[in-house]
mmCIF file of C-alpha atoms and ligand atoms in Angstrom:
data_model
loop_
_atom_site.group_PDB
_atom_site.id
_atom_site.type_symbol
_atom_site.label_atom_id
_atom_site.label_comp_id
_atom_site.label_asym_id
_atom_site.label_seq_id
_atom_site.Cartn_x
_atom_site.Cartn_y
_atom_site.Cartn_z
ATOM 1 C CA MET R 179 12.992 -26.336 11.247
ATOM 2 C CA ASN R 180 11.249 -22.801 10.739
ATOM 3 C CA ALA R 181 7.285 -23.681 10.239
ATOM 4 C CA LEU R 182 7.786 -21.583 7.167
ATOM 5 C CA ALA R 183 10.974 -23.665 5.685
ATOM 6 C CA ASN R 184 9.781 -24.736 2.845
ATOM 7 C CA HIS R 185 6.683 -23.363 1.933
ATOM 8 C CA ARG R 186 4.620 -22.675 -0.725
ATOM 9 C CA PHE R 187 4.845 -18.857 -1.702
ATOM 10 C CA LEU R 188 3.580 -16.707 -5.446
ATOM 11 C CA LYS R 189 5.620 -14.121 -6.521
ATOM 12 C CA MET R 190 4.020 -11.172 -7.914
ATOM 13 C CA HIS R 191 3.479 -7.501 -9.178
ATOM 14 C CA GLY R 192 0.511 -5.087 -9.426
ATOM 15 C CA ALA R 193 1.430 -2.618 -11.471
ATOM 16 C CA GLY R 194 5.300 -2.478 -9.859
ATOM 17 C CA ASN R 195 4.500 -3.404 -6.781
ATOM 18 C CA ALA R 196 6.613 -6.185 -5.900
ATOM 19 C CA ILE R 197 4.181 -8.301 -3.919
ATOM 20 C CA VAL R 198 4.655 -11.438 -2.688
ATOM 21 C CA VAL R 199 1.163 -13.547 -1.810
ATOM 22 C CA LEU R 200 1.939 -16.849 1.169
ATOM 23 C CA ASP R 201 -0.788 -18.426 2.106
ATOM 24 C CA LEU R 202 -1.483 -19.948 6.340
ATOM 25 C CA ARG R 203 -5.119 -20.442 6.234
ATOM 26 C CA GLY R 204 -5.098 -24.258 8.324
ATOM 27 C CA THR R 205 -2.893 -23.331 10.445
ATOM 28 C CA ARG R 206 -1.557 -21.162 13.193
ATOM 29 C CA ILE R 207 1.547 -20.157 11.925
ATOM 30 C CA THR R 208 2.542 -16.801 12.383
ATOM 31 C CA VAL R 209 5.113 -14.640 10.728
ATOM 32 C CA SER R 210 7.366 -12.655 12.699
ATOM 33 C CA GLY R 211 8.746 -9.228 11.793
ATOM 34 C CA ALA R 212 12.502 -11.186 11.763
ATOM 35 C CA GLU R 213 10.972 -13.870 9.650
ATOM 36 C CA ALA R 214 8.843 -10.963 7.011
ATOM 37 C CA ARG R 215 13.033 -9.610 6.492
ATOM 38 C CA ALA R 216 14.628 -12.601 6.375
ATOM 39 C CA ILE R 217 11.776 -13.982 3.253
ATOM 40 C CA ALA R 218 12.627 -10.011 1.493
ATOM 41 C CA GLU R 219 16.120 -10.483 1.732
ATOM 42 C CA ASP R 220 16.581 -13.503 -0.266
ATOM 43 C CA PRO R 221 15.943 -12.676 -3.896
ATOM 44 C CA ARG R 222 14.057 -15.726 -4.768
ATOM 45 C CA SER R 223 11.122 -14.467 -2.940
ATOM 46 C CA ARG R 224 12.161 -9.808 -2.308
ATOM 47 C CA PHE R 225 8.554 -8.510 -1.915
ATOM 48 C CA ASP R 226 7.645 -4.100 -1.568
ATOM 49 C CA GLN R 227 4.945 -6.147 0.633
ATOM 50 C CA LEU R 228 4.697 -9.557 1.960
ATOM 51 C CA MET R 229 0.522 -10.532 2.023
ATOM 52 C CA VAL R 230 0.167 -13.183 4.575
ATOM 53 C CA MET R 231 -4.266 -14.875 4.027
ATOM 54 C CA HIS R 232 -4.689 -15.717 7.128
ATOM 55 C CA ASP R 233 -8.353 -17.855 8.650
ATOM 56 C CA ALA R 234 -10.918 -15.554 8.318
ATOM 57 C CA VAL R 235 -11.388 -14.026 11.693
ATOM 58 C CA THR R 236 -14.812 -12.220 11.275
ATOM 59 C CA PRO R 237 -19.059 -13.527 9.872
ATOM 60 C CA ASN R 238 -18.782 -12.943 5.829
ATOM 61 C CA THR R 239 -15.381 -12.692 4.953
ATOM 62 C CA ASP R 240 -13.338 -14.789 3.059
ATOM 63 C CA ALA R 241 -9.885 -14.255 5.199
ATOM 64 C CA TYR R 242 -7.545 -12.279 7.419
ATOM 65 C CA LEU R 243 -4.610 -10.126 5.742
ATOM 66 C CA ARG R 244 -1.575 -9.260 7.455
ATOM 67 C CA ILE R 245 0.882 -7.441 5.855
ATOM 68 C CA TYR R 246 3.840 -7.113 6.674
ATOM 69 C CA ASN R 247 6.619 -4.405 4.244
ATOM 70 C CA THR R 248 10.060 -4.773 3.295
ATOM 71 C CA ASP R 249 11.349 -3.725 7.321
ATOM 72 C CA GLY R 250 9.379 -6.257 8.656
ATOM 73 C CA SER R 251 6.909 -3.413 9.808
ATOM 74 C CA ARG R 252 3.050 -3.844 9.445
ATOM 75 C CA SER R 253 0.548 -2.243 7.353
ATOM 76 C CA GLY R 254 -3.770 -1.796 7.902
ATOM 77 C CA ALA R 255 -3.907 -1.558 4.253
ATOM 78 C CA CYS R 256 -1.849 -2.249 0.685
ATOM 79 C CA GLY R 257 -3.957 -1.846 -2.229
ATOM 80 C CA ASN R 258 -1.391 -3.877 -4.974
ATOM 81 C CA GLY R 259 -1.461 -6.437 -2.440
ATOM 82 C CA THR R 260 -4.515 -7.115 -2.070
ATOM 83 C CA ARG R 261 -5.410 -6.646 -5.947
ATOM 84 C CA CYS R 262 -2.257 -9.587 -6.386
ATOM 85 C CA VAL R 263 -4.482 -11.865 -3.273
ATOM 86 C CA ALA R 264 -7.687 -11.708 -4.762
ATOM 87 C CA TYR R 265 -5.836 -13.475 -8.125
ATOM 88 C CA ALA R 266 -4.776 -15.512 -6.240
ATOM 89 C CA MET R 267 -7.494 -16.811 -4.289
ATOM 90 C CA PHE R 268 -9.510 -17.340 -7.468
ATOM 91 C CA ASP R 269 -6.678 -18.646 -9.539
ATOM 92 C CA ASP R 270 -4.372 -20.473 -8.306
ATOM 93 C CA PRO R 271 -4.708 -24.045 -7.846
ATOM 94 C CA ALA R 272 -3.753 -24.823 -4.238
ATOM 95 C CA MET R 273 -5.082 -21.400 -2.368
ATOM 96 C CA ALA R 274 -8.310 -20.959 -4.783
ATOM 97 C CA ARG R 275 -11.697 -21.734 -3.008
ATOM 98 C CA PRO R 276 -14.798 -21.230 -3.843
ATOM 99 C CA ALA R 277 -15.808 -17.168 -4.102
ATOM 100 C CA GLU R 278 -19.318 -16.545 -4.797
ATOM 101 C CA GLY R 279 -20.232 -14.118 -8.212
ATOM 102 C CA GLY R 280 -16.574 -13.052 -8.424
ATOM 103 C CA SER R 281 -15.630 -11.236 -5.316
ATOM 104 C CA LEU R 282 -14.756 -11.054 -2.352
ATOM 105 C CA THR R 283 -13.632 -10.292 0.972
ATOM 106 C CA LEU R 284 -11.337 -9.921 3.388
ATOM 107 C CA GLU R 285 -9.949 -8.179 6.330
ATOM 108 C CA THR R 286 -6.999 -6.220 6.991
ATOM 109 C CA GLU R 287 -6.004 -4.478 10.408
ATOM 110 C CA ALA R 288 -7.696 -0.940 9.183
ATOM 111 C CA GLY R 289 -11.640 -2.906 8.260
ATOM 112 C CA LEU R 290 -13.117 -4.606 5.923
ATOM 113 C CA VAL R 291 -11.502 -4.301 2.118
ATOM 114 C CA ALA R 292 -14.564 -6.213 -1.509
ATOM 115 C CA VAL R 293 -12.542 -7.150 -4.302
ATOM 116 C CA LYS R 294 -14.122 -7.379 -7.186
ATOM 117 C CA ARG R 295 -12.726 -8.982 -10.582
ATOM 118 C CA VAL R 296 -12.979 -6.905 -12.997
ATOM 119 C CA ALA R 297 -11.083 -8.591 -15.563
ATOM 120 C CA ASP R 298 -9.165 -11.702 -16.003
ATOM 121 C CA ARG R 299 -6.124 -9.871 -14.864
ATOM 122 C CA SER R 300 -7.995 -6.590 -13.321
ATOM 123 C CA PHE R 301 -9.979 -6.829 -10.225
ATOM 124 C CA THR R 302 -11.185 -3.307 -8.085
ATOM 125 C CA VAL R 303 -10.925 -3.116 -4.058
ATOM 126 C CA ASP R 304 -13.343 -0.647 -2.151
ATOM 127 C CA MET R 305 -10.659 0.133 -0.257
ATOM 128 C CA GLY R 306 -13.333 2.120 2.253
ATOM 129 C CA LYS R 307 -13.269 5.106 3.831
ATOM 130 C CA PRO R 308 -10.128 8.293 3.857
ATOM 131 C CA ARG R 309 -9.671 8.967 7.178
ATOM 132 C CA LEU R 310 -8.877 13.354 7.432
ATOM 133 C CA LYS R 311 -8.793 14.181 10.760
ATOM 134 C CA TRP R 312 -5.214 14.816 12.466
ATOM 135 C CA ASP R 313 -5.974 11.594 15.293
ATOM 136 C CA GLU R 314 -6.702 9.690 13.088
ATOM 137 C CA ILE R 315 -3.927 9.780 10.398
ATOM 138 C CA PRO R 316 -1.925 9.935 12.400
ATOM 139 C CA LEU R 317 -0.279 13.507 12.916
ATOM 140 C CA ARG R 318 1.254 14.766 16.186
ATOM 141 C CA ASP R 319 -0.209 17.686 16.013
ATOM 142 C CA PRO R 320 -4.002 18.501 15.491
ATOM 143 C CA PHE R 321 -4.430 20.337 12.723
ATOM 144 C CA PRO R 322 -7.582 21.133 12.050
ATOM 145 C CA ASP R 323 -7.029 21.652 8.061
ATOM 146 C CA THR R 324 -5.463 18.752 6.790
ATOM 147 C CA ARG R 325 -6.207 19.226 2.771
ATOM 148 C CA ARG R 326 -2.306 21.152 3.998
ATOM 149 C CA ILE R 327 -0.274 20.641 6.238
ATOM 150 C CA GLU R 328 3.198 22.706 7.562
ATOM 151 C CA LEU R 329 5.514 20.505 6.919
ATOM 152 C CA GLN R 330 9.174 21.717 4.211
ATOM 153 C CA ILE R 331 11.891 19.937 3.618
ATOM 154 C CA GLY R 332 14.869 22.520 2.108
ATOM 155 C CA PRO R 333 16.465 25.361 2.867
ATOM 156 C CA ILE R 334 13.619 27.399 4.642
ATOM 157 C CA ASP R 335 13.496 30.540 2.677
ATOM 158 C CA ASP R 336 13.205 28.140 -0.665
ATOM 159 C CA PRO R 337 12.042 24.813 0.651
ATOM 160 C CA ILE R 338 12.079 21.429 -2.268
ATOM 161 C CA MET R 339 8.652 20.193 -1.176
ATOM 162 C CA HIS R 340 6.471 22.277 0.691
ATOM 163 C CA SER R 341 2.644 22.310 2.481
ATOM 164 C CA PRO R 342 1.980 18.196 2.190
ATOM 165 C CA ALA R 343 -1.622 16.725 3.009
ATOM 166 C CA ALA R 344 -2.410 14.226 4.484
ATOM 167 C CA VAL R 345 -4.558 11.275 4.547
ATOM 168 C CA SER R 346 -4.906 7.831 6.097
ATOM 169 C CA MET R 347 -6.914 4.802 4.044
ATOM 170 C CA GLY R 348 -5.345 2.380 6.647
ATOM 171 C CA ASN R 349 -1.779 3.537 6.649
ATOM 172 C CA PRO R 350 -0.433 6.909 6.965
ATOM 173 C CA HIS R 351 0.217 9.704 3.141
ATOM 174 C CA ALA R 352 1.511 12.660 3.396
ATOM 175 C CA ILE R 353 1.447 14.133 -0.353
ATOM 176 C CA PHE R 354 3.396 16.632 -1.886
ATOM 177 C CA PHE R 355 1.947 18.520 -4.927
ATOM 178 C CA VAL R 356 4.568 19.898 -7.527
ATOM 179 C CA ASP R 357 4.888 21.411 -10.371
ATOM 180 C CA ARG R 358 7.625 20.240 -11.894
ATOM 181 C CA ASP R 359 7.829 16.108 -13.354
ATOM 182 C CA PRO R 360 8.341 14.020 -10.228
ATOM 183 C CA ASP R 361 10.950 12.588 -11.599
ATOM 184 C CA GLU R 362 13.207 15.777 -10.881
ATOM 185 C CA TYR R 363 13.053 15.129 -7.027
ATOM 186 C CA ASP R 364 16.122 12.945 -5.288
ATOM 187 C CA LEU R 365 13.566 10.829 -4.020
ATOM 188 C CA ALA R 366 15.145 7.982 -2.528
ATOM 189 C CA GLN R 367 17.096 10.989 0.008
ATOM 190 C CA ILE R 368 13.748 13.002 0.372
ATOM 191 C CA GLY R 369 11.121 10.125 1.540
ATOM 192 C CA PRO R 370 13.265 8.357 4.446
ATOM 193 C CA MET R 371 13.817 11.856 6.401
ATOM 194 C CA LEU R 372 9.826 12.659 5.760
ATOM 195 C CA GLU R 373 9.029 9.724 6.288
ATOM 196 C CA ALA R 374 10.393 9.588 10.183
ATOM 197 C CA HIS R 375 9.722 13.262 10.686
ATOM 198 C CA PRO R 376 8.349 13.109 14.320
ATOM 199 C CA ILE R 377 5.572 15.484 12.845
ATOM 200 C CA PHE R 378 4.075 11.575 11.952
ATOM 201 C CA PRO R 379 4.152 8.996 14.872
ATOM 202 C CA GLU R 380 3.979 6.234 12.736
ATOM 203 C CA ARG R 381 6.166 7.437 10.308
ATOM 204 C CA ALA R 382 4.313 8.068 6.723
ATOM 205 C CA ASN R 383 4.470 6.601 3.243
ATOM 206 C CA ILE R 384 5.989 9.811 1.503
ATOM 207 C CA SER R 385 3.981 10.992 -2.170
ATOM 208 C CA VAL R 386 5.151 13.409 -5.032
ATOM 209 C CA ALA R 387 2.496 14.133 -6.631
ATOM 210 C CA GLN R 388 2.062 16.072 -10.243
ATOM 211 C CA VAL R 389 -1.488 17.251 -11.680
ATOM 212 C CA LEU R 390 -1.572 16.717 -15.336
ATOM 213 C CA GLY R 391 -5.006 17.021 -16.243
ATOM 214 C CA ARG R 392 -8.082 17.014 -14.158
ATOM 215 C CA ASP R 393 -8.072 13.871 -14.506
ATOM 216 C CA LEU R 394 -4.394 12.492 -14.772
ATOM 217 C CA ILE R 395 -2.319 12.517 -11.876
ATOM 218 C CA LYS R 396 2.094 11.453 -11.958
ATOM 219 C CA LEU R 397 2.698 9.906 -9.204
ATOM 220 C CA ARG R 398 5.825 8.283 -7.416
ATOM 221 C CA VAL R 399 6.235 7.375 -4.072
ATOM 222 C CA TRP R 400 8.588 6.491 -1.081
ATOM 223 C CA GLU R 401 6.891 3.770 0.786
ATOM 224 C CA ARG R 402 6.976 3.773 5.404
ATOM 225 C CA GLY R 403 8.547 0.404 5.791
ATOM 226 C CA ALA R 404 9.965 -0.383 1.746
ATOM 227 C CA GLY R 405 11.685 2.452 0.113
ATOM 228 C CA LEU R 406 11.420 3.741 -2.977
ATOM 229 C CA THR R 407 8.612 1.248 -5.356
ATOM 230 C CA LEU R 408 7.219 0.751 -8.382
ATOM 231 C CA ALA R 409 3.780 2.066 -7.367
ATOM 232 C CA CYS R 410 1.019 1.857 -4.464
ATOM 233 C CA GLY R 411 -2.570 1.917 -4.482
ATOM 234 C CA THR R 412 -2.573 3.067 -0.888
ATOM 235 C CA ALA R 413 -0.697 6.200 -2.607
ATOM 236 C CA ALA R 414 -2.992 6.717 -5.384
ATOM 237 C CA CYS R 415 -6.116 6.282 -3.492
ATOM 238 C CA ALA R 416 -4.158 9.340 -1.026
ATOM 239 C CA THR R 417 -3.115 11.557 -3.792
ATOM 240 C CA VAL R 418 -6.660 11.559 -5.280
ATOM 241 C CA VAL R 419 -8.486 12.272 -2.410
ATOM 242 C CA ALA R 420 -5.831 15.249 -1.270
ATOM 243 C CA ALA R 421 -6.402 16.143 -5.063
ATOM 244 C CA SER R 422 -9.857 16.326 -4.964
ATOM 245 C CA ARG R 423 -10.378 18.062 -1.272
ATOM 246 C CA LEU R 424 -7.866 21.092 -2.690
ATOM 247 C CA ARG R 425 -10.163 21.147 -6.675
ATOM 248 C CA MET R 426 -7.249 20.553 -8.308
ATOM 249 C CA ILE R 427 -9.566 17.231 -9.676
ATOM 250 C CA GLY R 428 -12.752 16.168 -9.515
ATOM 251 C CA ARG R 429 -13.931 12.678 -7.906
ATOM 252 C CA GLN R 430 -11.553 10.246 -10.258
ATOM 253 C CA ALA R 431 -7.599 9.802 -11.951
ATOM 254 C CA THR R 432 -6.024 7.739 -14.029
ATOM 255 C CA VAL R 433 -3.299 7.770 -11.112
ATOM 256 C CA ALA R 434 0.307 6.733 -13.750
ATOM 257 C CA LEU R 435 3.130 5.536 -11.756
ATOM 258 C CA PRO R 436 6.495 4.058 -12.457
ATOM 259 C CA GLY R 437 5.666 0.765 -12.616
ATOM 260 C CA GLY R 438 1.405 0.587 -14.268
ATOM 261 C CA GLN R 439 -1.845 2.947 -14.426
ATOM 262 C CA LEU R 440 -4.353 2.872 -11.708
ATOM 263 C CA SER R 441 -8.230 3.876 -11.682
ATOM 264 C CA ILE R 442 -8.770 5.729 -8.814
ATOM 265 C CA GLU R 443 -12.556 7.188 -7.847
ATOM 266 C CA TRP R 444 -13.401 8.975 -4.543
ATOM 267 C CA ARG R 445 -17.472 7.782 -5.179
ATOM 268 C CA ALA R 446 -19.769 10.271 -3.700
ATOM 269 C CA ASP R 447 -20.688 7.534 0.318
ATOM 270 C CA ASP R 448 -16.855 8.918 0.925
ATOM 271 C CA HIS R 449 -15.546 4.832 -0.753
ATOM 272 C CA VAL R 450 -13.035 5.064 -2.952
ATOM 273 C CA LEU R 451 -12.575 2.330 -6.025
ATOM 274 C CA MET R 452 -9.027 1.300 -7.211
ATOM 275 C CA THR R 453 -8.944 -0.692 -9.887
ATOM 276 C CA GLY R 454 -5.810 -1.871 -11.394
ATOM 277 C CA PRO R 455 -3.579 -4.693 -12.840
ATOM 278 C CA VAL R 456 -2.155 -8.395 -11.705
ATOM 279 C CA PHE R 457 0.351 -9.594 -12.924
ATOM 280 C CA LEU R 458 2.474 -13.391 -12.069
ATOM 281 C CA GLU R 459 5.644 -13.746 -12.189
ATOM 282 C CA GLY R 460 6.289 -16.948 -10.796
ATOM 283 C CA GLU R 461 5.869 -19.163 -7.693
ATOM 284 C CA GLY R 462 8.570 -20.481 -5.246
ATOM 285 C CA THR R 463 9.214 -22.229 -2.220
ATOM 286 C CA PHE R 464 11.362 -20.172 0.884
ATOM 287 C CA ALA R 465 15.428 -22.048 1.517
ATOM 288 C CA PRO R 466 14.907 -23.293 5.498
ATOM 289 C CA GLU R 467 18.250 -21.616 5.557
ATOM 290 C CA ILE R 468 17.491 -18.405 5.488
ATOM 291 C CA PHE R 469 15.076 -18.587 8.534
ATOM 292 C CA ALA R 470 18.957 -19.879 10.324
ATOM 293 C CA GLY R 471 19.584 -17.680 13.138
ATOM 294 C CA ILE R 472 15.721 -16.654 13.745
ATOM 295 C CA GLN R 473 14.404 -17.503 16.735
ATOM 296 C CA GLU R 474 10.917 -18.902 17.331
HETATM 297 N N1 LIG V 277 2.114 -0.664 -1.543
HETATM 298 C C1 LIG V 277 0.731 -0.647 -0.933
HETATM 299 C C2 LIG V 277 1.391 -0.081 -0.121
HETATM 300 C C3 LIG V 277 2.142 -0.724 1.386
HETATM 301 C C4 LIG V 277 2.094 -0.725 2.888
HETATM 302 C C5 LIG V 277 3.438 0.656 3.084
HETATM 303 N N2 LIG V 277 4.755 0.899 3.440
HETATM 304 C C6 LIG V 277 2.660 0.792 4.723
HETATM 305 O O1 LIG V 277 3.645 -0.082 5.926
HETATM 306 O O2 LIG V 277 1.622 1.898 5.220
HETATM 307 C C7 LIG V 277 -0.413 -0.126 -1.388
HETATM 308 O O3 LIG V 277 -0.594 -0.997 -2.439
HETATM 309 O O4 LIG V 277 -1.813 0.299 -1.231
#
């Protein structure tokens, strides 16, 4: 039987971003891409991101997180999922471990993130520093200025969208600032083409953003490896950094996504803070048959 069969999980969401939280601390089990895809395909455990908790690797951290997209690929960061993990580590009867002072330090493939509880169902995550150099994002070509990169979609003389900003928040983002309502863009059609554009050697999350005021941005996101989502925390962080670099806003904004709102602050010390809600939808155990046919 597959090692994940009958394993308990939490079904959650953060501002609409569908998250499954799985606790594999104290075991040597890891989730393969094929297993992550099988979990995502079952409607009972459908997710945009699967957040898997493993034993801490670095001293003074509380857990190591592996983050999976729907297509089984991995991400270095997931803002909404990180808040859901924090909720589980504080409040879930089976996953909670005594933590000091309402804060946690979690490690991901991209580095350390610190999480603080700010209300019963609301957390602030220090997402670390944005990476802005072309080879850190990464981009294929050596753009000296990543505030606007050369990329457009649509007819050459009348593009639908062009010149996105590029930012890494531990995962790659391209943000197209537009004058019209982001809902007017066919992101389900445009997103997959741009996600896989050769300019992004590790693919990219694609955002369409409209600045509505000095501290308010409307955002829609096509997520790398997951598709259209109701919210993406790292995209919200990347968008505030990009808009601030372009002098469209100050260093703090509310980002309104289809599934809810996130508050983002790009602090003077270069760290990006994201505050937002978590929702627990329920719990379940993985049905053994969903793993049928997967080689172990
Ligand atoms: N929804 C997440 C980001 C998810 C990762 C992304 N699809 C990637 O592969 O980079 C968030 O809330 O930040």
